[in-house]
PDB file of C-alpha atoms in Angstrom:
ATOM      1  CA  MET I  96      -2.676 -85.703 161.865  1.00  0.00           C
ATOM      2  CA  ILE I  97      -0.745 -86.925 158.824  1.00  0.00           C
ATOM      3  CA  ASP I  98       2.742 -88.188 159.507  1.00  0.00           C
ATOM      4  CA  PRO I  99       5.560 -85.808 158.539  1.00  0.00           C
ATOM      5  CA  ILE I 100       6.677 -86.172 154.944  1.00  0.00           C
ATOM      6  CA  GLU I 101      10.291 -85.772 153.930  1.00  0.00           C
ATOM      7  CA  ASN I 102      10.879 -82.560 151.992  1.00  0.00           C
ATOM      8  CA  ASP I 103       7.460 -81.370 153.137  1.00  0.00           C
ATOM      9  CA  PRO I 104       5.990 -79.105 150.424  1.00  0.00           C
ATOM     10  CA  TRP I 105       3.767 -77.407 153.001  1.00  0.00           C
ATOM     11  CA  ALA I 106       6.851 -76.152 154.794  1.00  0.00           C
ATOM     12  CA  VAL I 107       8.066 -74.623 151.533  1.00  0.00           C
ATOM     13  CA  CYS I 108       4.675 -73.022 150.923  1.00  0.00           C
ATOM     14  CA  ALA I 109       4.601 -71.583 154.430  1.00  0.00           C
ATOM     15  CA  GLU I 110       8.110 -70.225 154.108  1.00  0.00           C
ATOM     16  CA  ALA I 111       7.296 -68.646 150.761  1.00  0.00           C
ATOM     17  CA  GLY I 112       3.996 -67.241 152.016  1.00  0.00           C
ATOM     18  CA  MET I 113       2.735 -66.601 148.501  1.00  0.00           C
ATOM     19  CA  LEU I 114       1.639 -69.110 145.883  1.00  0.00           C
ATOM     20  CA  ALA I 115       1.086 -68.089 142.294  1.00  0.00           C
ATOM     21  CA  VAL I 116      -2.178 -69.565 141.007  1.00  0.00           C
ATOM     22  CA  ALA I 117      -2.678 -70.052 137.291  1.00  0.00           C
ATOM     23  CA  GLN I 118      -4.070 -72.231 134.551  1.00  0.00           C
ATOM     24  CA  VAL I 119      -2.535 -72.909 131.157  1.00  0.00           C
ATOM     25  CA  GLU I 120      -4.684 -73.099 128.040  1.00  0.00           C
ATOM     26  CA  ASN I 121      -1.902 -73.538 125.474  1.00  0.00           C
ATOM     27  CA  LEU I 122       0.975 -75.911 126.114  1.00  0.00           C
ATOM     28  CA  GLU I 123       3.470 -73.547 124.501  1.00  0.00           C
ATOM     29  CA  ASP I 124       2.874 -71.096 127.358  1.00  0.00           C
ATOM     30  CA  ALA I 125       3.870 -73.513 130.120  1.00  0.00           C
ATOM     31  CA  ALA I 126       7.649 -73.090 130.086  1.00  0.00           C
ATOM     32  CA  PRO I 127       7.643 -69.296 129.591  1.00  0.00           C
ATOM     33  CA  LEU I 128       5.179 -68.975 132.468  1.00  0.00           C
ATOM     34  CA  ALA I 129       7.359 -71.047 134.763  1.00  0.00           C
ATOM     35  CA  ASN I 130      10.389 -68.995 133.771  1.00  0.00           C
ATOM     36  CA  ALA I 131       8.632 -65.682 134.416  1.00  0.00           C
ATOM     37  CA  LEU I 132       7.412 -66.781 137.840  1.00  0.00           C
ATOM     38  CA  VAL I 133      10.813 -68.017 138.966  1.00  0.00           C
ATOM     39  CA  GLU I 134      12.566 -64.923 137.589  1.00  0.00           C
ATOM     40  CA  GLY I 135      10.140 -62.887 139.695  1.00  0.00           C
ATOM     41  CA  GLY I 136      11.086 -64.867 142.791  1.00  0.00           C
ATOM     42  CA  ILE I 137       8.109 -67.215 143.116  1.00  0.00           C
ATOM     43  CA  ARG I 138       9.029 -70.490 144.824  1.00  0.00           C
ATOM     44  CA  ALA I 139       5.696 -72.314 144.778  1.00  0.00           C
ATOM     45  CA  MET I 140       2.541 -72.322 142.696  1.00  0.00           C
ATOM     46  CA  GLU I 141      -0.781 -74.020 142.097  1.00  0.00           C
ATOM     47  CA  LEU I 142      -1.573 -75.010 138.519  1.00  0.00           C
ATOM     48  CA  ALA I 143      -5.316 -75.583 138.171  1.00  0.00           C
ATOM     49  CA  LEU I 144      -6.262 -78.721 136.254  1.00  0.00           C
ATOM     50  CA  ARG I 145      -9.038 -77.031 134.319  1.00  0.00           C
ATOM     51  CA  THR I 146      -7.872 -77.279 130.712  1.00  0.00           C
ATOM     52  CA  PRO I 147      -7.186 -80.208 128.364  1.00  0.00           C
ATOM     53  CA  VAL I 148      -3.429 -79.530 128.463  1.00  0.00           C
ATOM     54  CA  SER I 149      -3.109 -79.040 132.215  1.00  0.00           C
ATOM     55  CA  LEU I 150      -1.175 -82.219 132.993  1.00  0.00           C
ATOM     56  CA  GLU I 151       1.160 -81.762 130.033  1.00  0.00           C
ATOM     57  CA  ALA I 152       1.662 -78.163 131.069  1.00  0.00           C
ATOM     58  CA  LEU I 153       2.522 -79.224 134.607  1.00  0.00           C
ATOM     59  CA  ALA I 154       5.175 -81.594 133.295  1.00  0.00           C
ATOM     60  CA  ALA I 155       6.567 -78.922 130.956  1.00  0.00           C
ATOM     61  CA  MET I 156       6.778 -76.380 133.768  1.00  0.00           C
ATOM     62  CA  ARG I 157       8.517 -78.880 136.009  1.00  0.00           C
ATOM     63  CA  GLU I 158      11.048 -79.580 133.261  1.00  0.00           C
ATOM     64  CA  ALA I 159      11.643 -75.886 132.585  1.00  0.00           C
ATOM     65  CA  GLN I 160      12.052 -74.977 136.267  1.00  0.00           C
ATOM     66  CA  PRO I 161      12.866 -78.038 138.413  1.00  0.00           C
ATOM     67  CA  GLY I 162      13.263 -75.844 141.486  1.00  0.00           C
ATOM     68  CA  LEU I 163       9.730 -74.476 141.292  1.00  0.00           C
ATOM     69  CA  LEU I 164       7.392 -76.286 143.680  1.00  0.00           C
ATOM     70  CA  ILE I 165       4.271 -77.040 141.633  1.00  0.00           C
ATOM     71  CA  GLY I 166       1.019 -78.206 143.112  1.00  0.00           C
ATOM     72  CA  ALA I 167      -2.005 -79.351 141.158  1.00  0.00           C
ATOM     73  CA  GLY I 168      -5.245 -77.517 141.777  1.00  0.00           C
ATOM     74  CA  THR I 169      -8.872 -78.548 141.234  1.00  0.00           C
ATOM     75  CA  VAL I 170      -8.030 -82.165 142.048  1.00  0.00           C
ATOM     76  CA  LEU I 171     -11.466 -83.719 142.497  1.00  0.00           C
ATOM     77  CA  ASN I 172     -10.861 -87.467 142.757  1.00  0.00           C
ATOM     78  CA  PRO I 173      -8.161 -90.101 143.377  1.00  0.00           C
ATOM     79  CA  ALA I 174      -7.505 -90.643 139.662  1.00  0.00           C
ATOM     80  CA  GLN I 175      -6.722 -86.959 139.169  1.00  0.00           C
ATOM     81  CA  ALA I 176      -4.436 -87.028 142.186  1.00  0.00           C
ATOM     82  CA  ASP I 177      -2.485 -89.943 140.723  1.00  0.00           C
ATOM     83  CA  ALA I 178      -2.279 -88.265 137.314  1.00  0.00           C
ATOM     84  CA  ALA I 179      -1.049 -85.025 138.853  1.00  0.00           C
ATOM     85  CA  ARG I 180       1.631 -86.810 140.821  1.00  0.00           C
ATOM     86  CA  GLU I 181       2.725 -88.713 137.709  1.00  0.00           C
ATOM     87  CA  ALA I 182       3.013 -85.397 135.842  1.00  0.00           C
ATOM     88  CA  GLY I 183       5.341 -84.060 138.522  1.00  0.00           C
ATOM     89  CA  ALA I 184       3.133 -82.309 141.055  1.00  0.00           C
ATOM     90  CA  SER I 185       4.598 -82.102 144.550  1.00  0.00           C
ATOM     91  CA  PHE I 186       1.205 -81.618 146.189  1.00  0.00           C
ATOM     92  CA  ALA I 187      -2.444 -81.191 145.325  1.00  0.00           C
ATOM     93  CA  VAL I 188      -5.342 -79.061 146.501  1.00  0.00           C
ATOM     94  CA  ALA I 189      -9.074 -79.141 145.905  1.00  0.00           C
ATOM     95  CA  PRO I 190     -11.935 -76.629 146.040  1.00  0.00           C
ATOM     96  CA  GLY I 191     -13.919 -78.918 148.333  1.00  0.00           C
ATOM     97  CA  LEU I 192     -13.705 -81.871 150.699  1.00  0.00           C
ATOM     98  CA  ASP I 193     -13.908 -85.385 149.270  1.00  0.00           C
ATOM     99  CA  GLY I 194     -13.165 -88.122 151.765  1.00  0.00           C
ATOM    100  CA  ALA I 195     -12.165 -90.710 149.177  1.00  0.00           C
ATOM    101  CA  THR I 196      -9.539 -88.403 147.711  1.00  0.00           C
ATOM    102  CA  VAL I 197      -8.188 -87.460 151.138  1.00  0.00           C
ATOM    103  CA  ARG I 198      -7.862 -91.123 152.148  1.00  0.00           C
ATOM    104  CA  HIS I 199      -6.270 -92.091 148.837  1.00  0.00           C
ATOM    105  CA  CYS I 200      -3.677 -89.336 149.050  1.00  0.00           C
ATOM    106  CA  ARG I 201      -2.876 -90.274 152.614  1.00  0.00           C
ATOM    107  CA  GLU I 202      -2.413 -93.927 151.639  1.00  0.00           C
ATOM    108  CA  THR I 203      -0.133 -92.968 148.744  1.00  0.00           C
ATOM    109  CA  ARG I 204       1.665 -90.299 150.837  1.00  0.00           C
ATOM    110  CA  PHE I 205       0.806 -87.544 148.406  1.00  0.00           C
ATOM    111  CA  PRO I 206       0.392 -84.184 150.189  1.00  0.00           C
ATOM    112  CA  PHE I 207      -3.190 -83.034 149.679  1.00  0.00           C
ATOM    113  CA  ALA I 208      -5.135 -80.064 151.026  1.00  0.00           C
ATOM    114  CA  PRO I 209      -8.917 -80.277 150.686  1.00  0.00           C
ATOM    115  CA  GLY I 210     -11.030 -77.170 150.384  1.00  0.00           C
ATOM    116  CA  VAL I 211     -13.108 -76.089 153.370  1.00  0.00           C
ATOM    117  CA  ALA I 212     -15.729 -73.375 153.744  1.00  0.00           C
ATOM    118  CA  THR I 213     -17.608 -74.317 156.936  1.00  0.00           C
ATOM    119  CA  PRO I 214     -16.859 -75.499 160.486  1.00  0.00           C
ATOM    120  CA  SER I 215     -18.325 -78.900 159.610  1.00  0.00           C
ATOM    121  CA  GLU I 216     -15.918 -79.289 156.691  1.00  0.00           C
ATOM    122  CA  ILE I 217     -12.959 -78.266 158.834  1.00  0.00           C
ATOM    123  CA  GLN I 218     -13.974 -80.780 161.501  1.00  0.00           C
ATOM    124  CA  SER I 219     -14.362 -83.520 158.891  1.00  0.00           C
ATOM    125  CA  ALA I 220     -11.009 -82.707 157.299  1.00  0.00           C
ATOM    126  CA  LEU I 221      -9.235 -82.786 160.649  1.00  0.00           C
ATOM    127  CA  ALA I 222     -10.879 -86.109 161.473  1.00  0.00           C
ATOM    128  CA  LEU I 223      -9.515 -87.464 158.187  1.00  0.00           C
ATOM    129  CA  GLY I 224      -6.000 -86.490 159.262  1.00  0.00           C
ATOM    130  CA  CYS I 225      -5.485 -83.334 157.213  1.00  0.00           C
ATOM    131  CA  ARG I 226      -3.132 -80.745 158.635  1.00  0.00           C
ATOM    132  CA  VAL I 227      -3.228 -78.212 155.795  1.00  0.00           C
ATOM    133  CA  LEU I 228      -6.547 -76.980 154.411  1.00  0.00           C
ATOM    134  CA  LYS I 229      -7.547 -74.701 151.565  1.00  0.00           C
ATOM    135  CA  PHE I 230      -9.850 -71.904 152.755  1.00  0.00           C
ATOM    136  CA  PHE I 231     -11.921 -71.304 149.628  1.00  0.00           C
ATOM    137  CA  PRO I 232     -13.468 -69.098 148.351  1.00  0.00           C
ATOM    138  CA  ALA I 233     -11.960 -66.823 150.974  1.00  0.00           C
ATOM    139  CA  GLU I 234     -13.438 -63.432 150.130  1.00  0.00           C
ATOM    140  CA  PHE I 235     -16.893 -64.862 149.452  1.00  0.00           C
ATOM    141  CA  LEU I 236     -16.767 -66.409 152.940  1.00  0.00           C
ATOM    142  CA  GLY I 237     -16.280 -63.051 154.620  1.00  0.00           C
ATOM    143  CA  GLY I 238     -12.614 -62.387 154.066  1.00  0.00           C
ATOM    144  CA  VAL I 239     -10.256 -62.329 157.015  1.00  0.00           C
ATOM    145  CA  HIS I 240     -13.054 -61.694 159.504  1.00  0.00           C
ATOM    146  CA  GLY I 241     -14.968 -64.689 158.181  1.00  0.00           C
ATOM    147  CA  PHE I 242     -11.846 -66.822 158.350  1.00  0.00           C
ATOM    148  CA  ARG I 243     -11.238 -65.913 161.986  1.00  0.00           C
ATOM    149  CA  ALA I 244     -14.805 -66.758 162.943  1.00  0.00           C
ATOM    150  CA  ILE I 245     -14.869 -70.083 161.103  1.00  0.00           C
ATOM    151  CA  ASN I 246     -11.453 -71.191 162.334  1.00  0.00           C
ATOM    152  CA  ALA I 247     -11.868 -70.027 165.940  1.00  0.00           C
ATOM    153  CA  PRO I 248     -13.185 -73.342 167.343  1.00  0.00           C
ATOM    154  CA  PHE I 249     -10.279 -75.220 165.772  1.00  0.00           C
ATOM    155  CA  ALA I 250      -7.377 -72.805 166.275  1.00  0.00           C
ATOM    156  CA  HIS I 251      -5.999 -74.790 169.213  1.00  0.00           C
ATOM    157  CA  LEU I 252      -5.594 -77.850 166.949  1.00  0.00           C
ATOM    158  CA  GLY I 253      -2.907 -76.174 164.877  1.00  0.00           C
ATOM    159  CA  ALA I 254      -4.388 -76.502 161.391  1.00  0.00           C
ATOM    160  CA  ARG I 255      -2.801 -74.286 158.748  1.00  0.00           C
ATOM    161  CA  TYR I 256      -4.566 -72.823 155.748  1.00  0.00           C
ATOM    162  CA  ILE I 257      -3.913 -71.745 152.204  1.00  0.00           C
ATOM    163  CA  ALA I 258      -6.308 -68.855 151.617  1.00  0.00           C
ATOM    164  CA  LEU I 259      -7.544 -68.450 148.080  1.00  0.00           C
ATOM    165  CA  GLY I 260     -10.491 -67.061 146.179  1.00  0.00           C
ATOM    166  CA  GLY I 261     -11.139 -63.422 145.367  1.00  0.00           C
ATOM    167  CA  ILE I 262      -7.979 -62.245 147.121  1.00  0.00           C
ATOM    168  CA  ASP I 263      -6.077 -59.466 145.394  1.00  0.00           C
ATOM    169  CA  GLU I 264      -2.750 -57.881 146.213  1.00  0.00           C
ATOM    170  CA  ALA I 265      -4.281 -55.365 148.620  1.00  0.00           C
ATOM    171  CA  ARG I 266      -6.332 -57.949 150.526  1.00  0.00           C
ATOM    172  CA  ALA I 267      -3.439 -60.401 150.751  1.00  0.00           C
ATOM    173  CA  VAL I 268      -1.727 -58.326 153.437  1.00  0.00           C
ATOM    174  CA  ALA I 269      -4.421 -59.056 156.027  1.00  0.00           C
ATOM    175  CA  TYR I 270      -4.391 -62.794 155.331  1.00  0.00           C
ATOM    176  CA  LEU I 271      -0.611 -62.960 155.606  1.00  0.00           C
ATOM    177  CA  ALA I 272      -0.883 -61.430 159.073  1.00  0.00           C
ATOM    178  CA  GLU I 273      -3.063 -64.313 160.300  1.00  0.00           C
ATOM    179  CA  PRO I 274      -1.011 -66.892 162.274  1.00  0.00           C
ATOM    180  CA  ALA I 275      -3.080 -69.811 160.962  1.00  0.00           C
ATOM    181  CA  VAL I 276      -2.617 -68.811 157.312  1.00  0.00           C
ATOM    182  CA  ALA I 277       0.376 -70.656 155.905  1.00  0.00           C
ATOM    183  CA  ALA I 278       0.172 -69.032 152.481  1.00  0.00           C
ATOM    184  CA  VAL I 279      -2.007 -66.949 150.212  1.00  0.00           C
ATOM    185  CA  GLY I 280      -2.906 -67.983 146.686  1.00  0.00           C
ATOM    186  CA  GLY I 281      -2.289 -65.126 144.276  1.00  0.00           C
ATOM    187  CA  SER I 282      -4.363 -65.466 141.118  1.00  0.00           C
ATOM    188  CA  TRP I 283      -3.573 -61.857 140.219  1.00  0.00           C
ATOM    189  CA  ILE I 284       0.076 -62.731 139.590  1.00  0.00           C
ATOM    190  CA  ALA I 285      -0.489 -64.609 136.344  1.00  0.00           C
ATOM    191  CA  PRO I 286      -4.123 -64.178 135.282  1.00  0.00           C
ATOM    192  CA  ALA I 287      -5.377 -65.900 132.163  1.00  0.00           C
ATOM    193  CA  ALA I 288      -5.474 -62.657 130.180  1.00  0.00           C
ATOM    194  CA  LEU I 289      -1.762 -61.980 130.701  1.00  0.00           C
ATOM    195  CA  ILE I 290      -0.852 -65.550 129.829  1.00  0.00           C
ATOM    196  CA  ARG I 291      -2.871 -65.347 126.604  1.00  0.00           C
ATOM    197  CA  GLN I 292      -1.057 -62.115 125.770  1.00  0.00           C
ATOM    198  CA  LYS I 293       2.276 -63.751 126.592  1.00  0.00           C
ATOM    199  CA  ALA I 294       2.972 -60.788 128.832  1.00  0.00           C
ATOM    200  CA  TRP I 295       5.858 -62.518 130.570  1.00  0.00           C
ATOM    201  CA  SER I 296       7.535 -59.312 131.705  1.00  0.00           C
ATOM    202  CA  GLN I 297       4.335 -58.151 133.427  1.00  0.00           C
ATOM    203  CA  ILE I 298       3.897 -61.534 135.079  1.00  0.00           C
ATOM    204  CA  ARG I 299       7.509 -61.351 136.231  1.00  0.00           C
ATOM    205  CA  GLU I 300       6.848 -57.909 137.741  1.00  0.00           C
ATOM    206  CA  ASN I 301       3.654 -59.126 139.411  1.00  0.00           C
ATOM    207  CA  ALA I 302       5.557 -62.066 140.860  1.00  0.00           C
ATOM    208  CA  ALA I 303       8.281 -59.845 142.243  1.00  0.00           C
ATOM    209  CA  ALA I 304       5.702 -57.563 143.867  1.00  0.00           C
ATOM    210  CA  ALA I 305       3.959 -60.549 145.450  1.00  0.00           C
ATOM    211  CA  VAL I 306       7.237 -61.888 146.796  1.00  0.00           C
ATOM    212  CA  ARG I 307       8.013 -58.499 148.353  1.00  0.00           C
ATOM    213  CA  LEU I 308       4.579 -58.531 149.952  1.00  0.00           C
ATOM    214  CA  ALA I 309       5.158 -61.945 151.485  1.00  0.00           C
ATOM    215  CA  ALA I 310       8.608 -60.871 152.686  1.00  0.00           C
ATOM    216  CA  GLN I 311       6.958 -58.237 154.869  1.00  0.00           C
ATOM    217  CA  ARG I 312       5.391 -61.031 156.921  1.00  0.00           C
ATOM    218  CA  SER I 313       8.748 -62.729 157.395  1.00  0.00           C
ATOM    219  CA  ALA I 314      10.320 -59.453 158.472  1.00  0.00           C
ATOM    220  CA  ALA I 315       7.560 -58.881 161.006  1.00  0.00           C
ATOM    221  CA  LYS I 316       8.154 -62.207 162.770  1.00  0.00           C
TER     222      LYS I 316
END
């Protein structure tokens, strides 16, 4: 397993339980989005690197809300990982498993969670030293029942997962109840349509509702 990292972002993600997941198309929306999420109580998020302004947006969000833990999503290669870290990302995640990126991030001590969808990918990720994995696309893979079946042979190894993909507010409850799920990625909190509309108050309300949902898990422990 990867050596412990000071100020471990995975510990923050696990404590928060809920990650906002979003992408920014217009740079001017970056700071207002960060403000709305933090005002709603969100502590950590994944910003997908899927638009031309993604890295600039990440930096702008970090500047607007230094206390918001921001991870870069859709990191597909070592160069993207380095660029995300330079822009201010505290961690990175990917939709799939790329050994070169995993090894590079380990060498540079940049927290990275590869995406896994099969037992073979989980086994490969664990062999590469990963301790946090992205279970994606979660609902397409059978939801919570699929997750339990796929993770069962590896549960004793202590891997933790960020579940993401097709999960809505109602489905998030079941994932949060799974001991191996560190956090759930909430793409419903700040969907692209609301960001385009600059519906910051609605995003703030969605964030607050998601935080309350995650708090139920903490209360149940």
